[in-house]
């Protein structure tokens, strides 16, 4: 089988070398195609993994009480448990731990093994539809990932933050921008951590009445803390443990602002008066929580991606909307967490690829002591890039950091094809005096076997990564697919493009050498001029005028 393949390659190579200009155009087309595909391919950061766990973040009305929040959370948990893909659910509610405010909760959803359930995007879409049916409650689902970079735990996976010292402008613009972002077709589960319409009661002390009754402001503060705070008044000790005694009013007297009228304060005369006798209750709305980032008030808008949308497309859509809105100069914006690191990685991808190519050129230039031959070897790299990107697009995958690692690896793997050919061709020219056409032709045929062996070894080594479908395989599959696709196409192209580029660059190098030698020869033939009456610059053995002699 190998002999038949070698004969087929020998026949096709002779035809290609007879029409070198066509293969040169193919090489140039691969360079242009690689650049164009890199621009249009959907870009992401890390692939979304199916780890078997999903987190659900619940959100109730800002004025919801803890018992009502707990009851609604149980209803949602019961609905989630009925899904055929769910193994079990762990639910928490209320402020504390990861929950920053009292109207939020967390739900850890464990899924069944992959062979017993649907794909993760199908499950998430189904849970969003089934669970968001409890009045006054919303739930946002996102898969738990092995790699999380920065940011804070938000209701959705990606975060976009607005910051400003002007809280009035910030609280006015943030909800408007959130509504417009929610209309973008690339995004879903768009929400914000801004709660500025939380009902609240401000207790204003009437100083004249409090002075008449002999009630101080500190007394009012202490009575409110006794009723609704967490004052520890005693500790009960037992042989095995100790228990804190917390003072508070009964739960039935904590349901309404009208219950403030049930609080009584002692006066200096020893009598008690209701709290309403020395205070005024003012009902307003205000922020439930004032978030800060970098010591500035901030509002975070979080979002998920619709199926088929890459993170790069979502970031571009949000940035385009931001430019259209023309926000005030006092408000600064930016992505946080994974979206921010994704933007940073995009800025460095091009530099990373150019640095890898430049490093390869320098090493090869030192090895061959030539500026020309390294270009021949590097000319096959675009075929690897176009093969990797085309394969990713064929499998509907994004160009992620993991795929970029595979492409950078291809820079080293693909070079060895050209190195094997060029190294043998140069030796044949030096030792046997063969022409460039004869030496590269023999090099291609004699190096065909090791080229095929090394490529097959690398390809088969990456194939298991490309075929994996177990838990967390989404993170590793782009690496294998990029390597396999890049090797398949580059293996076919470099067998023909490398000898063609070698011949063109060898011809170019010879012309440069001839031009330089011609310049030296013309310089050697010019006589040295002397001023009238001056002694000649050189004198022969008998005193005759002489000229410099050059030997090549």
XYZ file of C-alpha atoms in Angstrom, residues 38-539:
502
model
C -9.570 33.978 11.377
C -11.598 37.176 11.038
C -14.977 35.522 10.391
C -14.757 32.443 12.634
C -16.887 32.725 15.824
C -14.578 33.362 18.763
C -15.022 32.219 22.333
C -12.969 31.904 25.473
C -13.385 28.482 27.049
C -15.926 25.955 25.740
C -19.010 25.451 27.892
C -18.520 22.181 29.751
C -21.135 19.635 30.711
C -19.876 18.799 34.200
C -23.189 17.287 35.281
C -24.039 20.182 37.616
C -26.161 23.279 37.093
C -26.577 26.228 39.429
C -29.891 28.059 39.654
C -30.094 31.562 41.153
C -33.540 32.626 42.312
C -34.764 36.176 42.737
C -37.926 37.364 44.441
C -39.583 40.745 44.807
C -37.535 43.231 46.796
C -40.217 43.459 49.528
C -40.634 39.699 49.939
C -40.423 38.338 53.482
C -38.231 35.405 54.392
C -41.100 32.909 54.989
C -42.620 33.744 51.594
C -39.204 33.497 49.931
C -38.597 30.080 51.480
C -42.058 28.866 50.405
C -41.540 30.007 46.800
C -38.079 28.422 46.759
C -39.537 25.052 47.811
C -42.095 25.223 45.005
C -39.399 25.879 42.404
C -37.202 23.102 43.814
C -40.106 20.646 43.587
C -40.656 21.601 39.929
C -36.967 21.151 39.106
C -36.914 17.712 40.783
C -39.627 16.474 38.444
C -37.390 16.920 35.377
C -36.293 13.508 34.056
C -32.668 14.660 33.742
C -32.312 15.767 37.390
C -30.808 13.452 40.006
C -31.178 15.673 43.094
C -31.484 19.327 44.153
C -29.844 21.229 47.014
C -31.513 24.552 47.833
C -30.624 27.533 50.071
C -32.393 30.857 50.527
C -31.910 34.162 52.326
C -29.017 36.550 52.910
C -25.727 34.989 53.928
C -22.938 33.070 52.260
C -23.158 33.480 48.486
C -26.546 35.245 48.754
C -25.939 38.975 49.114
C -29.548 40.057 49.626
C -32.590 38.574 51.312
C -34.640 38.184 48.138
C -32.187 35.757 46.506
C -31.503 32.049 46.752
C -29.290 29.338 45.326
C -30.123 25.944 43.883
C -27.540 23.271 43.038
C -28.961 20.855 40.479
C -27.152 17.552 39.933
C -27.877 15.852 36.615
C -28.001 12.178 35.788
C -25.178 10.502 33.784
C -24.862 11.690 30.201
C -26.124 8.453 28.690
C -29.384 8.789 30.650
C -30.352 12.343 29.730
C -30.483 14.925 26.963
C -27.703 17.333 26.030
C -27.007 20.191 28.420
C -28.432 23.038 26.223
C -31.705 21.106 25.863
C -31.949 20.605 29.636
C -31.238 24.266 30.394
C -33.887 25.443 27.931
C -36.408 23.030 29.432
C -35.658 24.066 33.025
C -35.991 27.762 32.168
C -39.473 27.107 30.794
C -40.668 24.795 33.567
C -39.283 26.591 36.635
C -40.234 30.195 35.868
C -43.919 29.707 36.668
C -44.053 30.707 40.364
C -45.569 34.166 40.737
C -43.176 36.751 42.126
C -40.089 34.606 41.494
C -37.496 34.263 38.753
C -34.765 31.667 38.374
C -31.668 31.821 36.194
C -29.722 28.678 35.288
C -26.092 28.340 34.249
C -23.815 25.291 34.031
C -21.049 24.941 36.607
C -17.620 25.146 34.952
C -14.263 23.758 35.995
C -12.508 27.005 35.017
C -13.850 30.304 36.363
C -11.793 33.459 35.899
C -12.524 36.451 38.084
C -15.778 38.311 38.389
C -18.418 37.660 40.984
C -21.129 35.058 41.237
C -23.971 36.592 39.238
C -27.331 35.339 38.085
C -25.962 34.707 34.587
C -22.623 33.555 33.252
C -21.193 36.776 31.754
C -21.048 40.248 33.305
C -21.061 43.818 32.058
C -20.493 46.572 34.637
C -21.281 50.291 34.780
C -19.439 52.491 37.310
C -19.845 56.116 38.334
C -19.562 58.412 41.342
C -22.759 60.064 40.145
C -25.211 57.529 41.590
C -28.232 59.477 40.347
C -27.116 59.192 36.714
C -25.933 55.611 37.266
C -29.251 54.435 38.732
C -31.156 56.238 35.992
C -29.181 54.936 33.001
C -28.474 51.361 34.166
C -32.111 50.132 34.041
C -32.610 51.720 30.612
C -29.452 50.103 29.258
C -30.432 46.775 30.798
C -33.791 46.839 28.963
C -32.088 47.562 25.648
C -29.485 44.836 26.168
C -32.288 42.376 26.929
C -33.681 43.004 23.429
C -30.471 41.853 21.716
C -31.141 38.536 19.938
C -27.718 37.164 20.929
C -28.450 37.286 24.679
C -30.870 35.752 27.143
C -31.365 35.734 30.938
C -30.392 39.417 31.035
C -30.686 40.729 34.584
C -29.073 43.236 36.941
C -28.069 43.499 40.591
C -29.641 46.961 40.930
C -32.617 47.083 43.315
C -33.565 50.744 43.774
C -37.323 50.339 44.287
C -37.175 48.499 47.566
C -39.950 49.707 49.934
C -38.466 51.106 53.096
C -39.588 53.016 56.178
C -37.500 55.811 57.599
C -38.047 56.473 61.339
C -37.603 60.222 61.918
C -37.333 61.313 65.536
C -39.391 64.371 66.561
C -36.857 66.115 68.764
C -39.401 68.389 70.445
C -41.693 65.534 71.487
C -38.784 63.318 72.506
C -37.472 66.141 74.707
C -40.889 66.519 76.354
C -41.076 62.787 77.157
C -37.408 62.509 78.018
C -36.622 59.994 75.306
C -33.189 60.080 73.626
C -32.358 59.162 70.052
C -30.139 56.367 71.338
C -33.120 54.861 73.127
C -35.091 54.757 69.892
C -32.178 53.103 68.112
C -31.716 50.514 70.856
C -35.406 49.586 70.977
C -35.505 49.069 67.198
C -32.415 46.869 67.411
C -33.951 44.865 70.272
C -37.074 44.259 68.222
C -35.642 43.511 64.797
C -31.885 43.032 65.249
C -29.800 40.136 66.533
C -28.867 41.218 70.056
C -27.431 38.399 72.170
C -28.689 38.731 75.722
C -27.524 35.455 77.267
C -25.782 32.135 76.686
C -27.100 28.744 77.764
C -24.339 26.288 78.561
C -24.798 22.533 78.449
C -22.278 19.708 78.981
C -21.946 19.186 75.227
C -22.570 22.635 73.725
C -23.558 26.241 74.356
C -26.452 28.176 72.820
C -26.824 31.899 72.208
C -30.051 33.600 73.300
C -31.153 36.224 70.751
C -33.690 38.908 71.677
C -36.391 39.711 69.103
C -40.124 40.296 68.759
C -42.406 37.459 67.812
C -42.527 36.667 64.077
C -46.191 37.621 63.821
C -45.244 41.172 64.854
C -42.631 41.524 62.112
C -44.884 41.332 59.061
C -45.851 44.955 58.424
C -44.528 48.491 59.032
C -47.656 49.024 61.141
C -46.081 46.739 63.742
C -43.725 49.608 64.619
C -46.654 51.105 66.549
C -46.459 48.143 68.955
C -43.012 49.195 70.204
C -42.994 51.127 73.484
C -40.201 53.217 74.994
C -39.592 54.104 78.656
C -39.484 57.765 79.530
C -37.429 59.454 82.245
C -40.493 59.483 84.499
C -40.751 55.698 84.343
C -43.815 55.540 82.102
C -43.918 54.027 78.601
C -45.021 55.689 75.402
C -45.475 54.179 71.933
C -42.749 54.752 69.426
C -45.160 56.693 67.221
C -45.498 59.324 69.984
C -41.930 60.578 69.483
C -41.281 59.642 65.838
C -42.690 59.920 62.324
C -42.772 56.991 59.888
C -41.891 58.055 56.328
C -42.464 55.464 53.601
C -40.082 55.719 50.634
C -38.243 53.498 48.185
C -34.493 53.051 47.988
C -31.705 50.663 47.059
C -31.787 47.226 48.605
C -28.001 46.974 48.255
C -25.383 49.495 47.090
C -22.759 47.556 45.118
C -19.219 48.848 44.727
C -16.351 47.929 42.462
C -12.977 49.593 42.713
C -14.371 51.899 45.460
C -16.997 53.243 43.068
C -20.739 52.549 42.985
C -21.369 49.946 40.311
C -24.234 48.166 38.598
C -23.603 44.780 36.992
C -25.708 43.524 34.087
C -25.307 39.771 33.643
C -26.373 37.691 30.647
C -26.205 34.273 29.035
C -25.801 33.426 25.354
C -28.473 32.093 23.045
C -27.697 28.716 21.439
C -25.346 29.146 18.491
C -24.031 32.539 19.626
C -20.339 32.905 20.471
C -19.006 35.104 23.238
C -17.256 37.275 20.652
C -20.545 37.993 18.872
C -22.240 38.856 22.176
C -19.427 41.203 23.219
C -19.551 42.960 19.831
C -23.338 43.362 20.097
C -23.101 44.945 23.575
C -20.277 47.266 22.506
C -22.204 48.390 19.422
C -25.221 49.201 21.588
C -22.992 51.105 24.002
C -21.620 53.253 21.162
C -25.130 53.986 19.932
C -26.292 55.063 23.385
C -23.437 57.553 23.867
C -23.317 57.275 27.633
C -22.234 60.287 29.748
C -18.530 60.728 30.369
C -19.081 60.213 34.103
C -20.084 56.562 33.530
C -17.391 54.008 32.742
C -18.250 50.574 31.391
C -16.456 47.297 30.938
C -16.855 43.553 30.966
C -15.941 41.576 34.048
C -14.944 37.998 34.782
C -14.790 35.625 31.837
C -15.894 38.257 29.307
C -13.097 40.611 30.358
C -10.410 37.917 30.167
C -11.812 36.933 26.756
C -11.279 40.480 25.496
C -7.705 40.448 26.795
C -7.023 37.121 25.100
C -8.262 38.447 21.744
C -5.783 41.310 21.931
C -2.927 38.878 22.411
C -3.839 36.097 19.978
C -2.350 37.732 16.896
C 0.819 38.658 18.770
C 1.089 35.090 20.072
C 0.909 33.594 16.575
C 3.398 36.111 15.136
C 5.772 35.518 18.047
C 5.651 31.760 17.480
C 6.359 32.199 13.740
C 9.153 34.690 14.403
C 10.786 32.377 16.950
C 10.635 29.535 14.434
C 12.165 31.761 11.732
C 15.046 32.815 13.985
C 15.871 29.252 15.031
C 15.705 27.978 11.455
C 17.776 30.903 10.207
C 20.516 30.037 12.695
C 20.302 26.357 11.780
C 20.595 26.841 8.020
C 22.628 30.081 8.106
C 20.209 31.569 5.609
C 17.473 34.167 5.428
C 15.721 32.399 2.540
C 15.272 28.751 3.495
C 13.381 29.442 6.776
C 10.718 31.186 4.685
C 10.319 27.983 2.671
C 9.720 26.001 5.852
C 7.313 28.538 7.365
C 5.312 28.821 4.140
C 3.425 25.643 5.043
C 2.025 27.042 8.284
C -1.029 28.795 6.734
C -2.239 25.437 5.467
C -2.301 24.182 9.054
C -4.217 27.259 10.231
C -6.816 27.076 7.482
C -7.280 23.351 8.090
C -7.771 23.820 11.830
C -10.250 26.686 11.467
C -12.238 24.957 8.719
C -12.533 21.819 10.853
C -13.707 23.848 13.862
C -16.352 25.545 11.719
C -17.385 22.178 10.260
C -18.080 20.860 13.762
C -19.763 24.182 14.730
C -17.134 25.042 17.318
C -15.709 28.407 18.268
C -12.101 29.492 18.073
C -11.384 29.288 21.799
C -8.203 29.468 23.833
C -8.022 25.672 23.771
C -8.247 25.634 19.961
C -5.550 28.328 19.780
C -3.262 26.062 21.816
C -3.772 23.395 19.156
C -2.961 25.855 16.355
C 0.234 26.974 18.108
C 1.189 23.304 18.490
C 0.667 22.880 14.745
C 3.333 25.509 14.133
C 5.890 23.046 15.469
C 4.365 19.898 14.012
C 3.852 21.143 10.452
C 7.367 22.549 10.137
C 8.927 19.090 10.278
C 7.576 18.201 6.787
C 9.472 21.043 5.173
C 12.523 20.565 7.376
C 12.889 16.957 6.249
C 12.701 17.984 2.594
C 14.871 21.100 2.750
C 17.571 19.477 4.842
C 18.038 16.627 2.355
C 17.828 18.928 -0.683
C 20.573 21.231 0.624
C 22.856 18.304 1.361
C 22.285 16.893 -2.132
C 23.201 20.240 -3.702
C 26.367 20.636 -1.649
C 27.734 17.092 -1.800
C 26.498 15.746 -5.118
C 26.293 19.010 -7.059
C 22.681 18.414 -8.126
C 20.490 21.203 -9.404
C 17.741 22.638 -7.196
C 15.027 20.841 -9.218
C 16.732 17.451 -8.995
C 17.648 17.767 -5.310
C 14.163 18.788 -4.105
C 12.528 16.139 -6.278
C 14.658 13.395 -4.747
C 14.177 14.851 -1.269
C 10.389 14.699 -1.599
C 10.424 11.057 -2.658
C 12.996 9.848 -0.141
C 11.433 11.746 2.777
C 7.877 10.689 1.934
C 7.946 7.728 4.319
C 9.196 9.556 7.498
C 6.878 12.470 6.745
C 3.867 10.166 6.585
C 4.980 8.263 9.695
C 5.456 11.330 11.889
C 2.225 12.931 10.698
C 0.292 9.722 11.345
C 1.768 9.474 14.832
C 0.775 13.053 15.711
C -2.667 12.694 14.121
C -3.490 9.419 15.843
C -2.212 10.828 19.137
C -4.684 13.733 18.911
C -7.589 11.634 17.612
C -8.788 10.411 21.069
C -9.139 14.042 22.194
C -11.283 14.809 19.146
C -13.564 11.788 19.700
C -14.140 12.137 23.465
C -17.729 12.461 24.689
C -17.401 11.950 28.435
C -17.880 14.402 31.303
C -15.884 17.590 30.725
C -14.744 16.532 27.247
C -16.017 19.818 25.783
C -12.896 21.513 27.168
C -10.470 19.142 25.406
C -12.227 18.364 22.127
C -11.319 21.648 20.337
C -7.644 20.879 20.926
C -7.896 17.475 19.246
C -10.121 18.696 16.420
C -7.800 21.625 15.616
C -4.757 19.338 15.501
C -6.440 16.618 13.441
C -7.997 19.046 10.941
C -4.828 21.099 10.609
C -2.650 18.047 10.048
C -4.948 16.496 7.460
C -4.979 19.554 5.214
C -1.398 20.651 5.806
C -0.103 17.136 5.142
C -1.682 17.165 1.697
C -0.674 20.708 0.769
C 2.872 20.865 2.123
C 3.896 17.810 0.108
C 3.417 19.966 -3.001
C 3.761 23.578 -1.872
C 7.105 23.135 -0.107
C 9.095 22.021 -3.193
C 7.501 24.744 -5.299
C 8.297 27.478 -2.770
C 11.802 26.048 -2.405
C 12.454 26.356 -6.134
C 11.098 29.916 -6.343
C 13.060 31.100 -3.323
C 16.195 29.285 -4.493
C 15.927 31.092 -7.824
C 15.368 34.368 -5.952
C 18.392 33.724 -3.740
C 20.604 32.949 -6.730
C 19.593 36.189 -8.441
C 20.450 38.168 -5.342
C 23.824 36.416 -5.164
C 24.506 37.159 -8.833
C 23.565 40.794 -8.332
C 25.888 41.111 -5.360
C 28.760 39.382 -7.200
C 28.231 41.595 -10.244
C 28.474 44.647 -8.026
C 31.733 43.446 -6.514
C 33.187 42.698 -9.954
C 32.320 46.139 -11.309
C 33.911 47.712 -8.270
C 37.077 45.660 -8.810
C 37.448 46.815 -12.431
C 37.430 50.560 -11.615
C 41.035 52.080 -11.603
C 42.073 54.237 -8.707
C 42.122 57.934 -9.607
C 44.945 60.249 -8.569
C 45.214 63.989 -8.590
C 47.314 65.638 -11.349
C 50.986 65.519 -10.447
C 50.436 63.192 -7.508
C 52.205 59.901 -7.029
C 50.328 56.777 -8.080
C 48.409 54.968 -5.408
C 50.199 51.647 -6.077
C 53.499 50.887 -7.679
